[in-house]
mmCIF file of C-alpha atoms in Angstrom:
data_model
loop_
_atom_site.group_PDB
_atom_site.id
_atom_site.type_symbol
_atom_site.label_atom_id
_atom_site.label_comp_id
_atom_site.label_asym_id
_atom_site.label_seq_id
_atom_site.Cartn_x
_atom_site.Cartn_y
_atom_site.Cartn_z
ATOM 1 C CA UNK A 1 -54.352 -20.423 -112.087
ATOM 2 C CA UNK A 2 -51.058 -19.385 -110.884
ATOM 3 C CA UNK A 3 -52.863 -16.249 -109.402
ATOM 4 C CA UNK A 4 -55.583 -18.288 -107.627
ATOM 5 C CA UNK A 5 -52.725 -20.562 -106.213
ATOM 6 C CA UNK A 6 -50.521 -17.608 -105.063
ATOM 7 C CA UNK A 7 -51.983 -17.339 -101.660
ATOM 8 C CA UNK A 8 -52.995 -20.879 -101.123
ATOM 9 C CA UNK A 9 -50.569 -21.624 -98.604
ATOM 10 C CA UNK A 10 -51.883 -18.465 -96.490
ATOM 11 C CA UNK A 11 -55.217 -19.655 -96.678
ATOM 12 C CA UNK A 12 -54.171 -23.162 -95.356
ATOM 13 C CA UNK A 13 -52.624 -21.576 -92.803
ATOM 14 C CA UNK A 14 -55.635 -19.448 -91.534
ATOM 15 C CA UNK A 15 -57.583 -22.257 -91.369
ATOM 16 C CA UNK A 16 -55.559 -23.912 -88.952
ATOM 17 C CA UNK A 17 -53.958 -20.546 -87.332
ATOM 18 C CA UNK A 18 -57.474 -18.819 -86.610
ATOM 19 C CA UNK A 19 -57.812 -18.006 -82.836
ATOM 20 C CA UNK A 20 -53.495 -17.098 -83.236
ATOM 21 C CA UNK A 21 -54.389 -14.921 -85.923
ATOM 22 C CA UNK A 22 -56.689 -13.156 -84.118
ATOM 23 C CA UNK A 23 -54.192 -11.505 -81.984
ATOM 24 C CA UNK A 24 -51.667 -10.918 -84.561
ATOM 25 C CA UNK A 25 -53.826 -9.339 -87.125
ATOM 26 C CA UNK A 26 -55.406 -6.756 -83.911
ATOM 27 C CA UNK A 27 -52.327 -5.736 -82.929
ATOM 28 C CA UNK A 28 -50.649 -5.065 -86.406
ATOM 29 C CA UNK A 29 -53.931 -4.143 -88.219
ATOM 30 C CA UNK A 30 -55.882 -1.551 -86.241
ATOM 31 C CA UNK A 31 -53.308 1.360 -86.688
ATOM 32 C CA UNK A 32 -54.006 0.897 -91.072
ATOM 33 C CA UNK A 33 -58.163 -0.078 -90.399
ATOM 34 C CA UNK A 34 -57.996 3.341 -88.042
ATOM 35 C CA UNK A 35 -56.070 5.063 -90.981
ATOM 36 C CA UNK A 36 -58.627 3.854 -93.556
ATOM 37 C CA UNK A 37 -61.669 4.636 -91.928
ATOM 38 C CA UNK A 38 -60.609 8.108 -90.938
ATOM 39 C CA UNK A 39 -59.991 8.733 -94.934
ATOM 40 C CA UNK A 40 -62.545 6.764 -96.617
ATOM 41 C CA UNK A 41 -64.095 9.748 -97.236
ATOM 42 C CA UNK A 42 -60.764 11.524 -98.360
ATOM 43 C CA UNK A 43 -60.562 9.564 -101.573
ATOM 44 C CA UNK A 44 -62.576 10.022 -104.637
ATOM 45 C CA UNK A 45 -63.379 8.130 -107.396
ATOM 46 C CA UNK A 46 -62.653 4.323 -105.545
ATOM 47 C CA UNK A 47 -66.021 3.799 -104.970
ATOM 48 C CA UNK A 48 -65.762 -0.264 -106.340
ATOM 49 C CA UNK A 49 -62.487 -0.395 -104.100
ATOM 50 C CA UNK A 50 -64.243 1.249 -101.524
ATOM 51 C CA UNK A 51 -66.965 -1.220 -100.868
ATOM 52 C CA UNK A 52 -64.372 -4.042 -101.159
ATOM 53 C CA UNK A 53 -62.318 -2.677 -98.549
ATOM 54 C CA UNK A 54 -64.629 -1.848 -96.343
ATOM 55 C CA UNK A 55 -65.867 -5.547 -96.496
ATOM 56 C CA UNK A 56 -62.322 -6.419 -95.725
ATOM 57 C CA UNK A 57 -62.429 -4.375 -92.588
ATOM 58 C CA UNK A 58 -66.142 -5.944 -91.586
ATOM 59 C CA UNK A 59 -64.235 -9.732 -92.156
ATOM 60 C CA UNK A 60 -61.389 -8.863 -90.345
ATOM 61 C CA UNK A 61 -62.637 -7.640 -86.853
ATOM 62 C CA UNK A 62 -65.497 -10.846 -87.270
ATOM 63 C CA UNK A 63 -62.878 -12.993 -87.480
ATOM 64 C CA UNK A 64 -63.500 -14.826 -90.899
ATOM 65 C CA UNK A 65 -60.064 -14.286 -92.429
ATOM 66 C CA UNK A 66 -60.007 -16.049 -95.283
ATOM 67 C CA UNK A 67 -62.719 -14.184 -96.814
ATOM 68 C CA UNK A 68 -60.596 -11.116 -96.069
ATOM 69 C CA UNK A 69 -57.394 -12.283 -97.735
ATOM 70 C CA UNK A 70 -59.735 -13.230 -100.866
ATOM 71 C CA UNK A 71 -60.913 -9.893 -100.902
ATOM 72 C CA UNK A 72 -57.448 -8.284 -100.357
ATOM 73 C CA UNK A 73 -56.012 -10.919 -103.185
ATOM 74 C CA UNK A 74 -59.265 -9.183 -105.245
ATOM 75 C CA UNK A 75 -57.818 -5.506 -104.820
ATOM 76 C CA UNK A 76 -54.640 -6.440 -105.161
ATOM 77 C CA UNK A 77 -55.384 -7.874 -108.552
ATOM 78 C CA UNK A 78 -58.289 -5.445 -110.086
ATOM 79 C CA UNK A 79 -57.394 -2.053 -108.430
ATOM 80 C CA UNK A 80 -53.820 -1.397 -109.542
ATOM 81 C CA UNK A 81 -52.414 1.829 -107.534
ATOM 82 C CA UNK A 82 -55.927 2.408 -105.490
ATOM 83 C CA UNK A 83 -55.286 3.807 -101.533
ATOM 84 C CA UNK A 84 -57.740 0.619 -100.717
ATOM 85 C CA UNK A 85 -55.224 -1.864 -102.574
ATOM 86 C CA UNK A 86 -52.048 -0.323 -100.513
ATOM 87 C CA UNK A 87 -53.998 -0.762 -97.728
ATOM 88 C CA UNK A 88 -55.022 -3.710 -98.351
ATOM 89 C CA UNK A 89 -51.801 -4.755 -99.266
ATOM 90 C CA UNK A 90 -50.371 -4.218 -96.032
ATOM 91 C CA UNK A 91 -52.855 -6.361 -93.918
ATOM 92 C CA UNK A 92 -51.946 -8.829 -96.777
ATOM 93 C CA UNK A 93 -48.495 -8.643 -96.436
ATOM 94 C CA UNK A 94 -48.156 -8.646 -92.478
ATOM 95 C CA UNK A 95 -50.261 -11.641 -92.763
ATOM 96 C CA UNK A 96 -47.948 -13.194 -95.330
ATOM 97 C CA UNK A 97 -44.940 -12.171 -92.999
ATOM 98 C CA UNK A 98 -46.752 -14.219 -89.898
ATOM 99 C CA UNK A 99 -46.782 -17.466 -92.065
ATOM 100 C CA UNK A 100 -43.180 -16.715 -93.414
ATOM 101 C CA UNK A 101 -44.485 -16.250 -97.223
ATOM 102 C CA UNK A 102 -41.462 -13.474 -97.479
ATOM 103 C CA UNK A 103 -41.148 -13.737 -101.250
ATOM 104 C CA UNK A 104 -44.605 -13.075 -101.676
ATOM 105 C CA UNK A 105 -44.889 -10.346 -99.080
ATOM 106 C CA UNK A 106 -41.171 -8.463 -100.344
ATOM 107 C CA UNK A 107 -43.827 -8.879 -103.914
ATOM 108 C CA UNK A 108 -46.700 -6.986 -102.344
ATOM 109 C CA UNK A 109 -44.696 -3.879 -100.058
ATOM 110 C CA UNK A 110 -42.576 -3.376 -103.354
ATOM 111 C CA UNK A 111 -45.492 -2.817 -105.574
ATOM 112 C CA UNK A 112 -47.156 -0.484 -102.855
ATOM 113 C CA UNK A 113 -43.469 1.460 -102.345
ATOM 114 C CA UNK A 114 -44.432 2.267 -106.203
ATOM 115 C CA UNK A 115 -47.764 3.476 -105.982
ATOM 116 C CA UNK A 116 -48.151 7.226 -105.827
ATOM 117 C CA UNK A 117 -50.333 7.377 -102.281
ATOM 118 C CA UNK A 118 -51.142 10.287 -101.274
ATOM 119 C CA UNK A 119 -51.923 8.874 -97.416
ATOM 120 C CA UNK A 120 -48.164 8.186 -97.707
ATOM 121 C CA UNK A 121 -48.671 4.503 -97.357
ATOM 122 C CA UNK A 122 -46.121 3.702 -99.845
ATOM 123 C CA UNK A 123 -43.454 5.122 -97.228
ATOM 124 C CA UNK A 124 -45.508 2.871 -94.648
ATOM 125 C CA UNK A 125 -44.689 -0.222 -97.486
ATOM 126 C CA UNK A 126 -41.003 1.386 -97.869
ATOM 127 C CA UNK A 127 -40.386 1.016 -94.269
ATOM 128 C CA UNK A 128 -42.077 -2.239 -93.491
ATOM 129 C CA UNK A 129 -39.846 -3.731 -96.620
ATOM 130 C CA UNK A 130 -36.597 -2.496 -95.129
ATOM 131 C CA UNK A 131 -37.702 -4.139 -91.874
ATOM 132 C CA UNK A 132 -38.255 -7.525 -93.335
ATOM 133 C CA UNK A 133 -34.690 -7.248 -95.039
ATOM 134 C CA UNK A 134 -33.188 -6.422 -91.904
ATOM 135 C CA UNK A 135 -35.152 -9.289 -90.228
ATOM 136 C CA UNK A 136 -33.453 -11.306 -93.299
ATOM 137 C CA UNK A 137 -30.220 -9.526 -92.683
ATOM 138 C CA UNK A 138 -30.204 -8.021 -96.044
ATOM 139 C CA UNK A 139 -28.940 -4.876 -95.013
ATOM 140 C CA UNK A 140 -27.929 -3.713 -97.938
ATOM 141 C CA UNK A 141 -31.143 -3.474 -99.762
ATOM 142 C CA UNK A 142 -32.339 -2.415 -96.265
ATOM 143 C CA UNK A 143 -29.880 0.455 -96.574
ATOM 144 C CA UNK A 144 -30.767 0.978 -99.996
ATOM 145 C CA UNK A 145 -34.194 1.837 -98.738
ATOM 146 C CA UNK A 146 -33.493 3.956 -95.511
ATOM 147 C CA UNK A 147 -30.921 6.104 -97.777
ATOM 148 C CA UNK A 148 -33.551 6.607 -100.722
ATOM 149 C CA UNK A 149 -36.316 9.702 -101.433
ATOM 150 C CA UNK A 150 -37.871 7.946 -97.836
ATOM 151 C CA UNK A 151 -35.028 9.261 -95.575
ATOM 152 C CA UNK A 152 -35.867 11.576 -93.677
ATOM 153 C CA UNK A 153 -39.665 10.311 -92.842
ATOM 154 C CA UNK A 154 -39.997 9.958 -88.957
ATOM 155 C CA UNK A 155 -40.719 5.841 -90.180
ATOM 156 C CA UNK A 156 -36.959 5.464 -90.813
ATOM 157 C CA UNK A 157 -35.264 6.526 -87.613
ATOM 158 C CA UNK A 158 -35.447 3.800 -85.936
ATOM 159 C CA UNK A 159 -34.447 1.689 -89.033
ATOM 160 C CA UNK A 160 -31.422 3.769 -89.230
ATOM 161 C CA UNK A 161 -30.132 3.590 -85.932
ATOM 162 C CA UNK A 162 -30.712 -0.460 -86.390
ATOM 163 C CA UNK A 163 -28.312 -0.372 -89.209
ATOM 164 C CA UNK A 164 -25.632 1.727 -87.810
ATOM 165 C CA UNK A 165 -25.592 -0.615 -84.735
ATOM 166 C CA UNK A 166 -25.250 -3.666 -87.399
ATOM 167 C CA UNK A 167 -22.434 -1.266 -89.235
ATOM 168 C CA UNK A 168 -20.647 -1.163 -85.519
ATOM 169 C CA UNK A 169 -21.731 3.153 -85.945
ATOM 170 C CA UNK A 170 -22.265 2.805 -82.345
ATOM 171 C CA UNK A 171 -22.449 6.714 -81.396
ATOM 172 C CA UNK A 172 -24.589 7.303 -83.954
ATOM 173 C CA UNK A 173 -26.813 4.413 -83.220
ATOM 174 C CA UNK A 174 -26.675 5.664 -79.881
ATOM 175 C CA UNK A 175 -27.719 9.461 -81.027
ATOM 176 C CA UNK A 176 -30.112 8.525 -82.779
ATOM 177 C CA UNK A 177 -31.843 6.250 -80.082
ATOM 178 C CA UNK A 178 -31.528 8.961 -77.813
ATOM 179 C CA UNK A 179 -33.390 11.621 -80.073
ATOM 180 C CA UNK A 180 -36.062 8.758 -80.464
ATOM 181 C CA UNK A 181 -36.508 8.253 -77.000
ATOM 182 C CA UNK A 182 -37.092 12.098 -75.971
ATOM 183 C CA UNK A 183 -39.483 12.109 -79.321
ATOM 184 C CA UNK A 184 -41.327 9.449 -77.632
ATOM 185 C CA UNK A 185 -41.663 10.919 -74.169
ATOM 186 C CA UNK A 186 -42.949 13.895 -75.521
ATOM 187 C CA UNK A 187 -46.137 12.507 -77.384
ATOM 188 C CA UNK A 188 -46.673 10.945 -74.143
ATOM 189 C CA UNK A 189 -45.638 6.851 -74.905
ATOM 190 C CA UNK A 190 -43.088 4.466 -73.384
ATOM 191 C CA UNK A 191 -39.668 4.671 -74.899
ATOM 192 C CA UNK A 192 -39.166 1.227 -73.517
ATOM 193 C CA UNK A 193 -38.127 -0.293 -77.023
ATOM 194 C CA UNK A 194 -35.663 2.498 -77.723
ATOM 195 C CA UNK A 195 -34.128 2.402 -74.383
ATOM 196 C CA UNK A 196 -33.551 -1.344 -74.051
ATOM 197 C CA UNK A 197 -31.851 -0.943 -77.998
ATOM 198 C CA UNK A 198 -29.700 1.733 -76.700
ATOM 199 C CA UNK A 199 -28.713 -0.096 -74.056
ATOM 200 C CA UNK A 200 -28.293 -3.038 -75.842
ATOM 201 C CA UNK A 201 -25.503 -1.223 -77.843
ATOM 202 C CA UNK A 202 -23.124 -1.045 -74.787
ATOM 203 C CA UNK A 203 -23.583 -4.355 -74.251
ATOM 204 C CA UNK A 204 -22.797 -5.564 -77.810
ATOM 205 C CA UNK A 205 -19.417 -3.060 -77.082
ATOM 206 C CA UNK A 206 -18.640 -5.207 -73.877
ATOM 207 C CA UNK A 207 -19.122 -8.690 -76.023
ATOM 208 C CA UNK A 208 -16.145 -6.995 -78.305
#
């Protein structure tokens, strides 16, 4: 029973939240559906998870949510350390993020950070978990993340220059902004979000 009940308030919240949803789950879900489909056939030996996941994915871009978090609840609960449960897992915990369910989503990246994934999902998880701390301003178990076996994954860059600009490392914040930005110019995107955090640094200097 306690299971069953663990998501109810998510649920509830679909139900009334389904045309909002719709835009938040597109724009943080596509990059991990993308992921999954391009390795569905990668992974061997989920074929049960498989099926379920891929059922997820059908739900998801239809629209009927609440079958999808029932089926992510599912994996979560019968296919312990499966690629299709981490994945899963992360739609489930953005999702649980959106409705401010943080206990329950910190629950669900933490057991995914543990899983041995060899699409590297649990450094996705690792990341995403050090994000909601910082968005808690828990910084030190958002530190305790960014300076563990994940550190020097591309995912924590960014997360590292946030902290040194909450430690008041301003020219390293800076440096590493920088580095970000030319990263991101080079693969072709805006560095928009780096720049304005770079810049934000001298203002925070001139608040001093």
């Amino acid at each position: 029973m306690e299971e069953e009940n663990k998501y109810y308030r998510l649920l509830h919240w679909v139900t009334l939240n389904k045309y909002k949803l719709g835009i938040l789950v597109v724009v943080s879900s596509l990059a991990l559906i993308l992921l999954a489909v391009n390795n569905l056939n990668n992974i061997e030996g989920e074929k049960d998870a498989a099926v379920g996941f891929e059922k997820m994915v059908e739900f998801l871009r239809s629209g009927k949510y609440f079958e999808a978090i029932e089926i992510a609840e599912k994996l979560q609960r019968d296919e312990d350390n499966s690629e299709y449960a981490n994945l899963s897992g992360l739609i489930l915990a953005q999702l649980l993020v959106f409705n401010k369910q943080e206990v329950e989503a910190e629950d669900v990246l933490i057991k995914i950070t543990k899983s041995n994934s060899k699409l590297e999902l649990n450094k996705i998880a690792a990341a995403r978990l050090a994000r909601l701390y910082i968005s808690q301003e828990k910084f030190d178990k958002a530190s305790e993340i960014a300076e563990s076996e994940f550190h020097d994954n591309d995912l924590f860059k960014e997360i590292n220059a946030d902290l040194q600009s909450h430690k008041s490392n301003m020219d390293l914040a800076n440096q590493i902004y920088r580095k970000l930005i030319a990263q991101t110019e080079e693969s072709g995107q805006s560095p928009e979000a780096f720049i304005i955090k770079k810049d934000n640094l001298y203002q925070q200097n001139n608040l001093k």
